[in-house]
PDB file of C-alpha atoms in Angstrom:
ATOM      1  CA  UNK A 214       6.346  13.370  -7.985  1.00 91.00           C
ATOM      2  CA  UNK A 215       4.247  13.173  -4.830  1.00 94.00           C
ATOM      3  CA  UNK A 216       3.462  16.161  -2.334  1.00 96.00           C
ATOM      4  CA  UNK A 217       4.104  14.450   1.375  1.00 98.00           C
ATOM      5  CA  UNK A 218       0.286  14.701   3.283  1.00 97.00           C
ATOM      6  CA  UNK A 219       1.039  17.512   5.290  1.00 96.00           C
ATOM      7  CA  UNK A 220      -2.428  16.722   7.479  1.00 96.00           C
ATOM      8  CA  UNK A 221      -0.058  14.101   8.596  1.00 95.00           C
ATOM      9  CA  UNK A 222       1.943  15.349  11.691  1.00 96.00           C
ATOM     10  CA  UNK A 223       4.924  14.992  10.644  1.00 96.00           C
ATOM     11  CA  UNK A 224       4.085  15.172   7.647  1.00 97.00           C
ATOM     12  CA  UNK A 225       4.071  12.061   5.818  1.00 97.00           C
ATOM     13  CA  UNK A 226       5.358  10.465   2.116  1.00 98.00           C
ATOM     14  CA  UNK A 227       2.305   9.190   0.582  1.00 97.00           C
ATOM     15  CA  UNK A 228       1.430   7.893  -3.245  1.00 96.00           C
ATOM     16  CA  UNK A 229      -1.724   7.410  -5.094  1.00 95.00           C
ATOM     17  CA  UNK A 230      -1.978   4.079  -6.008  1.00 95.00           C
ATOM     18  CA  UNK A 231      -5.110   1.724  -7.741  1.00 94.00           C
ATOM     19  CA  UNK A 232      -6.692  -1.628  -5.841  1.00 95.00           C
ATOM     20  CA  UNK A 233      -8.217  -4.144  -8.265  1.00 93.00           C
ATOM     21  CA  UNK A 234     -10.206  -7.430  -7.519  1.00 93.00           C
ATOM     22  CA  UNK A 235      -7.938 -10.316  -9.054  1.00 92.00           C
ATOM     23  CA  UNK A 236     -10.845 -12.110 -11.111  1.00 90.00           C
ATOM     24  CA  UNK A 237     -12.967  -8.967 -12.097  1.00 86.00           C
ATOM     25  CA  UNK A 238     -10.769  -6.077 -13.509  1.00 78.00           C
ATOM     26  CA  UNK A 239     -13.321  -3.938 -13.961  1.00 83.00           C
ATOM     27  CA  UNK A 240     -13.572  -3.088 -10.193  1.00 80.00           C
ATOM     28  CA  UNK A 241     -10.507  -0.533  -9.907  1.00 87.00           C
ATOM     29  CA  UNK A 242     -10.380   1.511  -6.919  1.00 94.00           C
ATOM     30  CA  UNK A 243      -8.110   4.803  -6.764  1.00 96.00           C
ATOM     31  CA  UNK A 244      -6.568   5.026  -2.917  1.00 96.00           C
ATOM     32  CA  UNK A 245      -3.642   6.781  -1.209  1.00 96.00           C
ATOM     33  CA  UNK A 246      -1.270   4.782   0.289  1.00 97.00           C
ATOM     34  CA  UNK A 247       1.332   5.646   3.264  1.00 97.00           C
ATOM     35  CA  UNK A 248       4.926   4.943   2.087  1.00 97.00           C
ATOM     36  CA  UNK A 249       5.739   2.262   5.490  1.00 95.00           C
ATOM     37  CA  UNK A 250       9.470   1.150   5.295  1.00 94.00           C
ATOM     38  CA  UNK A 251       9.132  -0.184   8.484  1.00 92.00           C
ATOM     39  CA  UNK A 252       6.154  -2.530   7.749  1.00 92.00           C
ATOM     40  CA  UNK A 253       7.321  -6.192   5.977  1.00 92.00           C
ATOM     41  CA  UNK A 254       3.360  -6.382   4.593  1.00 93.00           C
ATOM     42  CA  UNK A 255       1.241  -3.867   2.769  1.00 95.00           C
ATOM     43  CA  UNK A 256      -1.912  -3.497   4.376  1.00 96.00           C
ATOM     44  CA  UNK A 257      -5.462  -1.991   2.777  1.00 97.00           C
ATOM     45  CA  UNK A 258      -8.305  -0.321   4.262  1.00 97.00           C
ATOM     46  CA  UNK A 259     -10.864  -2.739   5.665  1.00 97.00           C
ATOM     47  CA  UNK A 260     -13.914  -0.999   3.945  1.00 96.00           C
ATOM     48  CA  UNK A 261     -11.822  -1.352   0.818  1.00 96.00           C
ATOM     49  CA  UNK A 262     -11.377  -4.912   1.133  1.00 97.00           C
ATOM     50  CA  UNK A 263     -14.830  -5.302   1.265  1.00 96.00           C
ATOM     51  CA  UNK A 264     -16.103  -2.894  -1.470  1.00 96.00           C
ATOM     52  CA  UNK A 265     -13.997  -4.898  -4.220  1.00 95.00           C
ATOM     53  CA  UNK A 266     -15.187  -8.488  -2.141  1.00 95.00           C
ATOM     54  CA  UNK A 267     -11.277  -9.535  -1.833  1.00 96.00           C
ATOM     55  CA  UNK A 268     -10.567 -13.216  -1.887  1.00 95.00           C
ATOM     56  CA  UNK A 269      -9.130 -14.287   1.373  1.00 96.00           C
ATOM     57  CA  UNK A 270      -5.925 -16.521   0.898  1.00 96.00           C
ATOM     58  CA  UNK A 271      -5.182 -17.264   4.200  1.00 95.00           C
ATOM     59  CA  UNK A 272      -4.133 -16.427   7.718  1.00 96.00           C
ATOM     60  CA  UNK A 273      -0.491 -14.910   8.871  1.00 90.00           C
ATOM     61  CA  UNK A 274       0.519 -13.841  12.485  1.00 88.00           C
ATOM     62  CA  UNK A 275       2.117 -11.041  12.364  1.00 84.00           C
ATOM     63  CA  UNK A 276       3.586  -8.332  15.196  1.00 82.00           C
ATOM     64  CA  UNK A 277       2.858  -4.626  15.511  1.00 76.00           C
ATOM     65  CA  UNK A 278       5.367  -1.546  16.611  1.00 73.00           C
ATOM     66  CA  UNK A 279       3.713  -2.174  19.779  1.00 79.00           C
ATOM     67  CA  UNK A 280       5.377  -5.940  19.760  1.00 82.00           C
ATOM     68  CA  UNK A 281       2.492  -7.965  20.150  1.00 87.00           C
ATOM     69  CA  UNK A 282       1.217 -10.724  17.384  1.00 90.00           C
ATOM     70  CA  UNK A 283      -1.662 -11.484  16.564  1.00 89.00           C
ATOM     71  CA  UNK A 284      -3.049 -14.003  13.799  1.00 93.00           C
ATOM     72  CA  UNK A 285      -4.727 -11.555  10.685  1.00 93.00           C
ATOM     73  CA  UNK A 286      -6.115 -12.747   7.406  1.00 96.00           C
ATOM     74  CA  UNK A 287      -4.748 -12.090   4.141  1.00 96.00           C
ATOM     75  CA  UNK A 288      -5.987 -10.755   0.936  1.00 97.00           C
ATOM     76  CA  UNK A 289      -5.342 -11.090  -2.694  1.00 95.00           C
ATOM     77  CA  UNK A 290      -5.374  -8.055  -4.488  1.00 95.00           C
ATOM     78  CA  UNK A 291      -3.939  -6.451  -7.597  1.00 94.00           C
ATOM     79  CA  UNK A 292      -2.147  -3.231  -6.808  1.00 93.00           C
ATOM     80  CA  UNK A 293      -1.033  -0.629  -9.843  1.00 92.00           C
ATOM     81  CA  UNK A 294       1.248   1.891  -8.898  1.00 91.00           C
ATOM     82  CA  UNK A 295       3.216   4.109 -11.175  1.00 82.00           C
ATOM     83  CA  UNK A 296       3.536   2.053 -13.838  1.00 79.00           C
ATOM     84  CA  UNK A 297       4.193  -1.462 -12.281  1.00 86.00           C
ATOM     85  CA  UNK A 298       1.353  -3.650 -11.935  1.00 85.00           C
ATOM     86  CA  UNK A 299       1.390  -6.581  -9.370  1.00 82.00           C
ATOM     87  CA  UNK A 300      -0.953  -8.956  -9.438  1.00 79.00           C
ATOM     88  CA  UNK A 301      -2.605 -11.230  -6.570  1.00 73.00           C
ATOM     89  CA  UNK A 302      -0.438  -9.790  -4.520  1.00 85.00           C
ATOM     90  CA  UNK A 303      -1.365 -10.869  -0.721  1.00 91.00           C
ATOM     91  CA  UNK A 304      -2.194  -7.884   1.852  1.00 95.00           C
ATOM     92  CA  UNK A 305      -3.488  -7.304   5.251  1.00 96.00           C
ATOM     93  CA  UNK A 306      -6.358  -5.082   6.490  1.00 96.00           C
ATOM     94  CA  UNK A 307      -6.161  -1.828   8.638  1.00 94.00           C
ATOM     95  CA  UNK A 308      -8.210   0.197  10.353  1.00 94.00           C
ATOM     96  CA  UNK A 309      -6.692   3.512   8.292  1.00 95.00           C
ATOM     97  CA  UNK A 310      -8.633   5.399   5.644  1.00 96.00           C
ATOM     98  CA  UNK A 311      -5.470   4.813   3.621  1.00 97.00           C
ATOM     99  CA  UNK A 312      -2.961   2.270   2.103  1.00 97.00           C
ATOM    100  CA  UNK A 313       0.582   0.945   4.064  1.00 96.00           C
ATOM    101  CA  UNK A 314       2.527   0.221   1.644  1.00 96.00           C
ATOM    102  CA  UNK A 315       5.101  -1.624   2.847  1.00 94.00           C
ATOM    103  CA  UNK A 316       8.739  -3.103   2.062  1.00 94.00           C
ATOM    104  CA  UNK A 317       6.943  -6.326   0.074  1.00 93.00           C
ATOM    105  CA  UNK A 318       6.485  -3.762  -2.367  1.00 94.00           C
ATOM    106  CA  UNK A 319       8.650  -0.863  -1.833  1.00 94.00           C
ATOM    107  CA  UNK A 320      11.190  -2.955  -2.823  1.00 94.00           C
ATOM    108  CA  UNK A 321      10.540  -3.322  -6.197  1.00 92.00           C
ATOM    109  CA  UNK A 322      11.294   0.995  -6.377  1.00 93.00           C
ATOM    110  CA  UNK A 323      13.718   3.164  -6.363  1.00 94.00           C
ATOM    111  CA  UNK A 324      12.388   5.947  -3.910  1.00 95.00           C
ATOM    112  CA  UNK A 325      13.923   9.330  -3.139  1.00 96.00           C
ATOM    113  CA  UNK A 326      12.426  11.095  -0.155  1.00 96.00           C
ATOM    114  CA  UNK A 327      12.967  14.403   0.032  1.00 97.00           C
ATOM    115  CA  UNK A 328      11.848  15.875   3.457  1.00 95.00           C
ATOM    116  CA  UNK A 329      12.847  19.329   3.190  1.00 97.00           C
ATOM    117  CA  UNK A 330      10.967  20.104   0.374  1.00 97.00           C
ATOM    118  CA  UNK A 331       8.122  17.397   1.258  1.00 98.00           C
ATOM    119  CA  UNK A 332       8.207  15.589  -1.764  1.00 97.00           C
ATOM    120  CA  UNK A 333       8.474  12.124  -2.848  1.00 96.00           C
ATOM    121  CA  UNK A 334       9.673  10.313  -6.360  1.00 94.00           C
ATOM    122  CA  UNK A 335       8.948   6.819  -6.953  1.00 92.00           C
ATOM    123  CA  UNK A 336      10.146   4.703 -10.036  1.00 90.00           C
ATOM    124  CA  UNK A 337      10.517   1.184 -11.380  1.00 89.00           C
ATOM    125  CA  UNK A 338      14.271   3.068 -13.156  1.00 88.00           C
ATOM    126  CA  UNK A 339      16.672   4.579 -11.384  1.00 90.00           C
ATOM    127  CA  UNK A 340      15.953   7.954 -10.957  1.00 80.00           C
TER     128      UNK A 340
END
């Protein structure tokens, strides 16, 4: 169980997750990540991308709350969370100090938000 950020206003669900390089497993990196049911891509921190050298894999156009696209590059990345592994997975970058993690992974959990006592359960089982 994870305590929503509470530095967040509102507070937000967030998860600690781990960011490897897909050819060099020795370079793990521990990160929160933002629980973002509303994004269709999980996005990583830009400085992270570059501390662990990702591999780009390619270029997708993709459009913002704000409703404007834009062409961004993807990233292949391993991401560990709980205990699922997935591995090159493709991701965006972000400006954020933190993860997105959004519905291309989320749905592979069962989640149970609980916002009045900030709190958030995440499993690969039903929980």
């Amino acid at each position: 169980m994870w305590q929503y950020n509470q530095t967040e206003e509102p507070p937000a669900p967030f998860i600690d997750i781990f960011l490897r390089h897909p050819e060099q497993a020795d370079q793990r990196i521990p990160i929160t990540a933002k629980i973002d049911t509303g994004a269709d891509i999980s996005a990583l921190p830009e400085q992270v991308i570059a501390q662990l050298n990702l591999p780009i894999t390619g270029k997708l156009l993709v459009q913002g709350y704000e409703g404007r696209s834009q062409e961004v590059t993807t990233y292949a990345v391993h991401i560990e969370i709980t205990s699922a592994r997935f591995r090159v997975y493709e991701a965006v970058a972000t400006h954020e100090p933190y993860a997105l993690l959004g519905r291309d992974i989320l749905n592979y959990f069962y989640l149970r938000l609980n916002g009045p006592e900030l709190t958030l359960d995440a499993s690969v089982k039903p929980l």
